[in-house]
Amino acid sequence: MKRTNVAELLSSDKFLQEVTLKGWVRTFRANRFIALNDGSTINNIQCVVDFENTDESILKRITTGAAVSIKGTLVESLGRGQNMEVKVSTIEILGDSNPEEYPIQPKKHSFEFLRENAHLRIRTNTFSAVMRLRSALSFAVHNYFIKNGFYNFHAPIITGSDAEGAGEMFNVTTLDVENLPKKEDGKVDRSKDFFGKTTNLTVSGQLEAETYAMALGKVYTFGPTFRAENSNTTRHLSEFWMIEPEVAFNNLDDNMDLAEDFIKSVISYVLDNCKDDLAFLDNRLTQEDKSKPAAQRNEMSLLEKLNFVVENNFKRVSYTEAIDILRNCKPNKKKKFQYIINEWGADLQSEHERFLVEKHFKCPVILFDYPANIKAFYMRLNEDGKTVRAMDVLFPGIGEIVGGSQREERLDVLKQKINELNIDEKELWWYLDTRKFGTAVHSGFGLGFERLVQFTTGMGNIRDVIPYPRTPQNAEF
Amino acid sequence: MKRTNVAELLSSDKFLQEVTLKGWVRTFRANRFIALNDGSTINNIQCVVDFENTDESILKRITTGAAVSIKGTLVESLGRGQNMEVKVSTIEILGDSNPEEYPIQPKKHSFEFLRENAHLRIRTNTFSAVMRLRSALSFAVHNYFIKNGFYNFHAPIITGSDAEGAGEMFNVTTLDVENLPKKEDGKVDRSKDFFGKTTNLTVSGQLEAETYAMALGKVYTFGPTFRAENSNTTRHLSEFWMIEPEVAFNNLDDNMDLAEDFIKSVISYVLDNCKDDLAFLDNRLTQEDKSKPAAQRNEMSLLEKLNFVVENNFKRVSYTEAIDILRNCKPNKKKKFQYIINEWGADLQSEHERFLVEKHFKCPVILFDYPANIKAFYMRLNEDGKTVRAMDVLFPGIGEIVGGSQREERLDVLKQKINELNIDEKELWWYLDTRKFGTAVHSGFGLGFERLVQFTTGMGNIRDVIPYPRTPQNAEF
């Protein structure tokens, strides 16, 4: 008989139907009630074993984590907590789970412990909810762009160019480090490496995406990117997934509109499609809050926060306005900030961004028109000659979730900038070609996917929203 | 005025409307007719310039590749080849394209030349069609799995495990090769590397995907994978995208059903959604065929081939049957094969696979139940003790497009296999845990995305279906 999954069954009303279920035992109580989960939903189906007519040897093997196949009848439940249950006619143990050895027991495990068991943490309610949401968000990303006329562009992961300068890079090599080929001058002979030169893991697909936007009009990347930085924080990963749309003929205002519409759309998608998982995570955070001192509690629940983002306009504030606000704000005057804001031109730190978003505006904020010298070379210089058409989207609890800009489309201005920064023009010949042949205004941004997942799930540590996190000193599994 | 894209305009019937268009000039003839493309479709819109009332200095700058902004009126066209055209009222040159320097001229360029200009080849009809199809196929992949209850799983790219054995790996490091840290024994001290040990780029996300399937039920990966092999062929890339579904409780028959249904579904999707691009590529191949000797021409056109795959069942043939067919076939008896098939146990080469698919069965073929010793360690051993529940899907012109198996779910059998192959059990502790706790029958496969794109677009060289191909000695852009 065809197997039914738990999600289908729980939304069914065909009582008395015969069903076959396969899944894993979450709990087994009173020698009678199995809470069965098969991953199709966070909810378990209760399966009631006729223990008087079941072998003691079988009953003993119904333990947390065991894989079972159950045949039975769907009936209305008389017990509290569920509307339906399965009256088991036969149960087969597919795979045992020795309770003396199985690390995931039906109790609260610390996230640290679960990170060490990242291959099993997905069997818990919290992580299965987070990863189902991650999957739904991922689909919402593709769905948004495709429905809006964008083309998915697969940026190269291994790159021979290191001009982007977004961060430290990982080297990719097939040279035998115990026996390196050397040139006459004693240096390593990179011409003997796989690609005939030094190659690295990409930090961003933007420059390549720009070449495609200048032909296909609207493109987006969604792929892994890498930073070899020794950042051990709750907001950084060495390997993370990034979304980078790039649109020909869009200026910075269009870019802000796109970022805001995109974020609202993907969050709406999960609000509509992941109700059970979100309800679970919402409750989890609410419970967690209760154990905190009042001052540290969230002002909004997870669902309230998500709805707030969808329903309210992001506040758009120029860098210059933001500096004015920060210079005159209490924490600055009382020297509560670690970095005091004295003058225009200062780089904003996380503490300043959080003040603006969480205390001052109390909503997502888009900062724009930053000083040129704290931003990347490819950003469009404003007519004032000192600011660039950059934008950052700042989110409560997360900080920067999007960084983008209108790109410098003028060949002469771009070349001058590249030369000032001592970047080799030859390294970027192909990028400069986009300005040489049929250049046009264009804009794009990068969104760190894991930060979006963090925001949407309410998880505090970015290592808990990606299946197998890579961080300094950690590449297990 | 809001910009209209060409795709929208061409499907419009609102004549006499005022429109603003932005795009690139494909051709400009008779000082009057611009073929304008903006990437939204392979089709150009004809824009008619009133050359008598337009500055000579502007007319001179309307060259192939130039970016322009056009305002005008949509009118019915009297000329041949189009139903509508835009009567230009104003034209602005956004970005020039010097015809003396622009490499992409309105003539036939060789694919070799275009590969060297991979940043500009996307501005040609062929490559824009291929990459739009690639994007549509990519969305079709996500759409198929999400609609069928799968969860997208992002497998790690940097891996500390090298047990999968699917091929040679790229090393990922932040060590300074000019100044390597050494241990007392003179060997490189990998504990000083970024992750505190040797790490590589993944060759497959399967093992990690299995851990997720054993909790979420149905998962799939779709991400970049890497092979550091010195293969300079039209079917191999060093960096390519792979799709790997993994399903708990599926046996090999279910796995074959899934592979066949999946492939048919994504091809149907592009047949429905990419008619213009497919028509162009179909015609391109037909023209190309005309220049070939009759014996080398395709029996079916591209569209016929795609429809054939969607409409016909894949032929399922056991390895043992296939060996019988091959042993007795003409090219084997006449020693036309490079590798003569003498006995059961031989590994099949591309020439044998192509014979089965293209000459014998004349349809996609699924071979299954291969000898254990030519397949990977994790495949389910059959009761005969000598074959495993492996399957390969073979496609005309492409060869192997899918490789998969039912996985060995029995801890003792799996451990014995690992030990026979001298793989360190400790390396795979987490993988073995899936068999130790709640193991169950499960299956999955890997599909090389670029081979699917090759098949669907009819492109002969795999380097022409990925934006920036990485192959031995080549990591430009």
mmCIF file of C-alpha atoms in Angstrom, chain B residues 283-418:
data_model
loop_
_atom_site.group_PDB
_atom_site.id
_atom_site.type_symbol
_atom_site.label_atom_id
_atom_site.label_comp_id
_atom_site.label_asym_id
_atom_site.label_seq_id
_atom_site.Cartn_x
_atom_site.Cartn_y
_atom_site.Cartn_z
ATOM 1 C CA ASN B 283 16.704 26.226 -35.975
ATOM 2 C CA ARG B 284 20.378 26.819 -35.167
ATOM 3 C CA LEU B 285 20.981 23.066 -34.891
ATOM 4 C CA THR B 286 19.027 22.343 -38.053
ATOM 5 C CA GLN B 287 21.155 24.856 -39.969
ATOM 6 C CA GLU B 288 24.334 23.440 -38.429
ATOM 7 C CA ASP B 289 23.286 19.942 -39.463
ATOM 8 C CA LYS B 290 22.958 21.003 -43.074
ATOM 9 C CA SER B 291 26.684 21.654 -43.237
ATOM 10 C CA LYS B 292 27.448 18.141 -41.958
ATOM 11 C CA PRO B 293 27.794 14.914 -43.917
ATOM 12 C CA ALA B 294 24.460 13.056 -43.912
ATOM 13 C CA ALA B 295 25.748 10.296 -41.623
ATOM 14 C CA GLN B 296 26.573 12.782 -38.864
ATOM 15 C CA ARG B 297 23.266 14.603 -38.915
ATOM 16 C CA ASN B 298 20.825 14.275 -36.042
ATOM 17 C CA GLU B 299 17.902 11.954 -36.620
ATOM 18 C CA MET B 300 15.632 14.285 -34.718
ATOM 19 C CA SER B 301 15.543 18.043 -34.389
ATOM 20 C CA LEU B 302 16.093 19.521 -30.937
ATOM 21 C CA LEU B 303 12.383 19.979 -30.306
ATOM 22 C CA GLU B 304 11.580 16.488 -31.554
ATOM 23 C CA LYS B 305 14.219 15.079 -29.225
ATOM 24 C CA LEU B 306 12.862 16.960 -26.197
ATOM 25 C CA ASN B 307 9.313 15.907 -26.958
ATOM 26 C CA PHE B 308 10.459 12.333 -27.455
ATOM 27 C CA VAL B 309 12.008 12.246 -23.978
ATOM 28 C CA VAL B 310 8.891 13.679 -22.375
ATOM 29 C CA GLU B 311 6.513 11.326 -24.165
ATOM 30 C CA ASN B 312 8.314 7.976 -24.018
ATOM 31 C CA ASN B 313 9.190 5.674 -21.159
ATOM 32 C CA PHE B 314 12.839 5.281 -20.355
ATOM 33 C CA LYS B 315 13.957 1.715 -21.007
ATOM 34 C CA ARG B 316 15.050 -0.057 -17.800
ATOM 35 C CA VAL B 317 17.738 -2.660 -18.377
ATOM 36 C CA SER B 318 19.843 -4.574 -15.874
ATOM 37 C CA TYR B 319 23.608 -4.458 -16.227
ATOM 38 C CA THR B 320 23.551 -8.209 -16.868
ATOM 39 C CA GLU B 321 21.114 -7.841 -19.778
ATOM 40 C CA ALA B 322 23.170 -4.940 -21.131
ATOM 41 C CA ILE B 323 26.334 -7.045 -21.107
ATOM 42 C CA ASP B 324 24.511 -9.766 -23.064
ATOM 43 C CA ILE B 325 23.388 -7.236 -25.665
ATOM 44 C CA LEU B 326 26.840 -5.697 -25.940
ATOM 45 C CA ARG B 327 28.706 -8.998 -26.092
ATOM 46 C CA ASN B 328 26.606 -10.063 -29.056
ATOM 47 C CA CYS B 329 26.341 -6.775 -30.917
ATOM 48 C CA LYS B 330 27.981 -6.069 -34.263
ATOM 49 C CA PRO B 331 30.525 -3.403 -33.183
ATOM 50 C CA ASN B 332 31.746 -5.747 -30.432
ATOM 51 C CA LYS B 333 32.046 -8.778 -32.706
ATOM 52 C CA LYS B 334 33.701 -6.715 -35.425
ATOM 53 C CA LYS B 335 36.004 -5.173 -32.823
ATOM 54 C CA LYS B 336 34.809 -1.663 -33.651
ATOM 55 C CA PHE B 337 34.660 -0.796 -29.941
ATOM 56 C CA GLN B 338 37.876 0.493 -28.425
ATOM 57 C CA TYR B 339 37.152 -1.671 -25.374
ATOM 58 C CA ILE B 340 35.805 -5.094 -26.341
ATOM 59 C CA ILE B 341 33.209 -6.512 -23.953
ATOM 60 C CA ASN B 342 34.218 -10.070 -23.146
ATOM 61 C CA GLU B 343 32.669 -10.867 -19.859
ATOM 62 C CA TRP B 344 30.340 -9.904 -17.045
ATOM 63 C CA GLY B 345 32.029 -7.468 -14.681
ATOM 64 C CA ALA B 346 33.460 -5.136 -17.316
ATOM 65 C CA ASP B 347 33.062 -1.421 -16.658
ATOM 66 C CA LEU B 348 30.990 0.200 -19.407
ATOM 67 C CA GLN B 349 32.642 2.938 -21.414
ATOM 68 C CA SER B 350 31.001 5.876 -23.100
ATOM 69 C CA GLU B 351 31.046 4.034 -26.455
ATOM 70 C CA HIS B 352 29.022 1.147 -24.989
ATOM 71 C CA GLU B 353 26.529 3.453 -23.308
ATOM 72 C CA ARG B 354 26.050 5.363 -26.542
ATOM 73 C CA PHE B 355 25.544 2.154 -28.501
ATOM 74 C CA LEU B 356 22.809 1.019 -26.127
ATOM 75 C CA VAL B 357 21.029 4.371 -26.146
ATOM 76 C CA GLU B 358 21.538 5.593 -29.687
ATOM 77 C CA LYS B 359 21.673 2.374 -31.720
ATOM 78 C CA HIS B 360 20.049 -0.433 -29.792
ATOM 79 C CA PHE B 361 17.190 1.019 -27.748
ATOM 80 C CA LYS B 362 16.975 4.436 -29.418
ATOM 81 C CA CYS B 363 15.618 6.039 -26.243
ATOM 82 C CA PRO B 364 16.854 7.063 -22.786
ATOM 83 C CA VAL B 365 17.985 3.990 -20.860
ATOM 84 C CA ILE B 366 18.249 3.275 -17.140
ATOM 85 C CA LEU B 367 20.874 0.640 -16.384
ATOM 86 C CA PHE B 368 20.690 -0.914 -12.935
ATOM 87 C CA ASP B 369 22.173 -3.607 -10.673
ATOM 88 C CA TYR B 370 25.849 -3.128 -11.481
ATOM 89 C CA PRO B 371 28.725 -5.296 -10.219
ATOM 90 C CA ALA B 372 29.604 -4.176 -6.697
ATOM 91 C CA ASN B 373 33.308 -3.760 -7.370
ATOM 92 C CA ILE B 374 32.902 -1.070 -10.028
ATOM 93 C CA LYS B 375 30.573 1.061 -7.874
ATOM 94 C CA ALA B 376 30.829 3.183 -4.704
ATOM 95 C CA PHE B 377 30.994 1.814 -1.171
ATOM 96 C CA TYR B 378 27.643 3.187 -0.019
ATOM 97 C CA MET B 379 25.496 1.300 -2.532
ATOM 98 C CA ARG B 380 23.071 -1.377 -1.333
ATOM 99 C CA LEU B 381 24.426 -4.896 -1.844
ATOM 100 C CA ASN B 382 21.916 -7.213 -3.510
ATOM 101 C CA GLU B 383 21.078 -10.626 -2.097
ATOM 102 C CA ASP B 384 23.252 -12.198 -4.835
ATOM 103 C CA GLY B 385 26.269 -10.780 -2.978
ATOM 104 C CA LYS B 386 27.899 -9.511 -6.170
ATOM 105 C CA THR B 387 25.713 -6.700 -7.554
ATOM 106 C CA VAL B 388 24.607 -3.439 -5.994
ATOM 107 C CA ARG B 389 21.399 -1.440 -6.362
ATOM 108 C CA ALA B 390 23.009 1.188 -8.582
ATOM 109 C CA MET B 391 21.429 2.949 -11.525
ATOM 110 C CA ASP B 392 22.686 5.188 -14.324
ATOM 111 C CA VAL B 393 20.411 7.137 -16.626
ATOM 112 C CA LEU B 394 21.909 7.336 -20.119
ATOM 113 C CA PHE B 395 20.865 9.987 -22.640
ATOM 114 C CA PRO B 396 21.415 10.191 -26.389
ATOM 115 C CA GLY B 397 24.348 12.434 -27.276
ATOM 116 C CA ILE B 398 25.177 13.024 -23.618
ATOM 117 C CA GLY B 399 25.812 9.622 -22.086
ATOM 118 C CA GLU B 400 25.449 9.381 -18.321
ATOM 119 C CA ILE B 401 23.232 12.188 -17.070
ATOM 120 C CA VAL B 402 22.233 10.607 -13.738
ATOM 121 C CA GLY B 403 24.052 8.264 -11.387
ATOM 122 C CA GLY B 404 22.299 6.986 -8.310
ATOM 123 C CA SER B 405 21.590 4.100 -6.003
ATOM 124 C CA GLN B 406 19.678 2.655 -3.147
ATOM 125 C CA ARG B 407 22.020 3.185 -0.192
ATOM 126 C CA GLU B 408 23.397 0.436 2.021
ATOM 127 C CA GLU B 409 21.275 0.874 5.148
ATOM 128 C CA ARG B 410 22.753 -2.041 7.151
ATOM 129 C CA LEU B 411 25.448 -0.892 9.577
ATOM 130 C CA ASP B 412 27.379 -4.161 9.598
ATOM 131 C CA VAL B 413 27.456 -4.527 5.795
ATOM 132 C CA LEU B 414 28.459 -0.870 5.369
ATOM 133 C CA LYS B 415 31.228 -1.135 7.953
ATOM 134 C CA GLN B 416 32.610 -4.259 6.297
ATOM 135 C CA LYS B 417 32.696 -2.477 2.924
ATOM 136 C CA ILE B 418 34.434 0.562 4.421
#
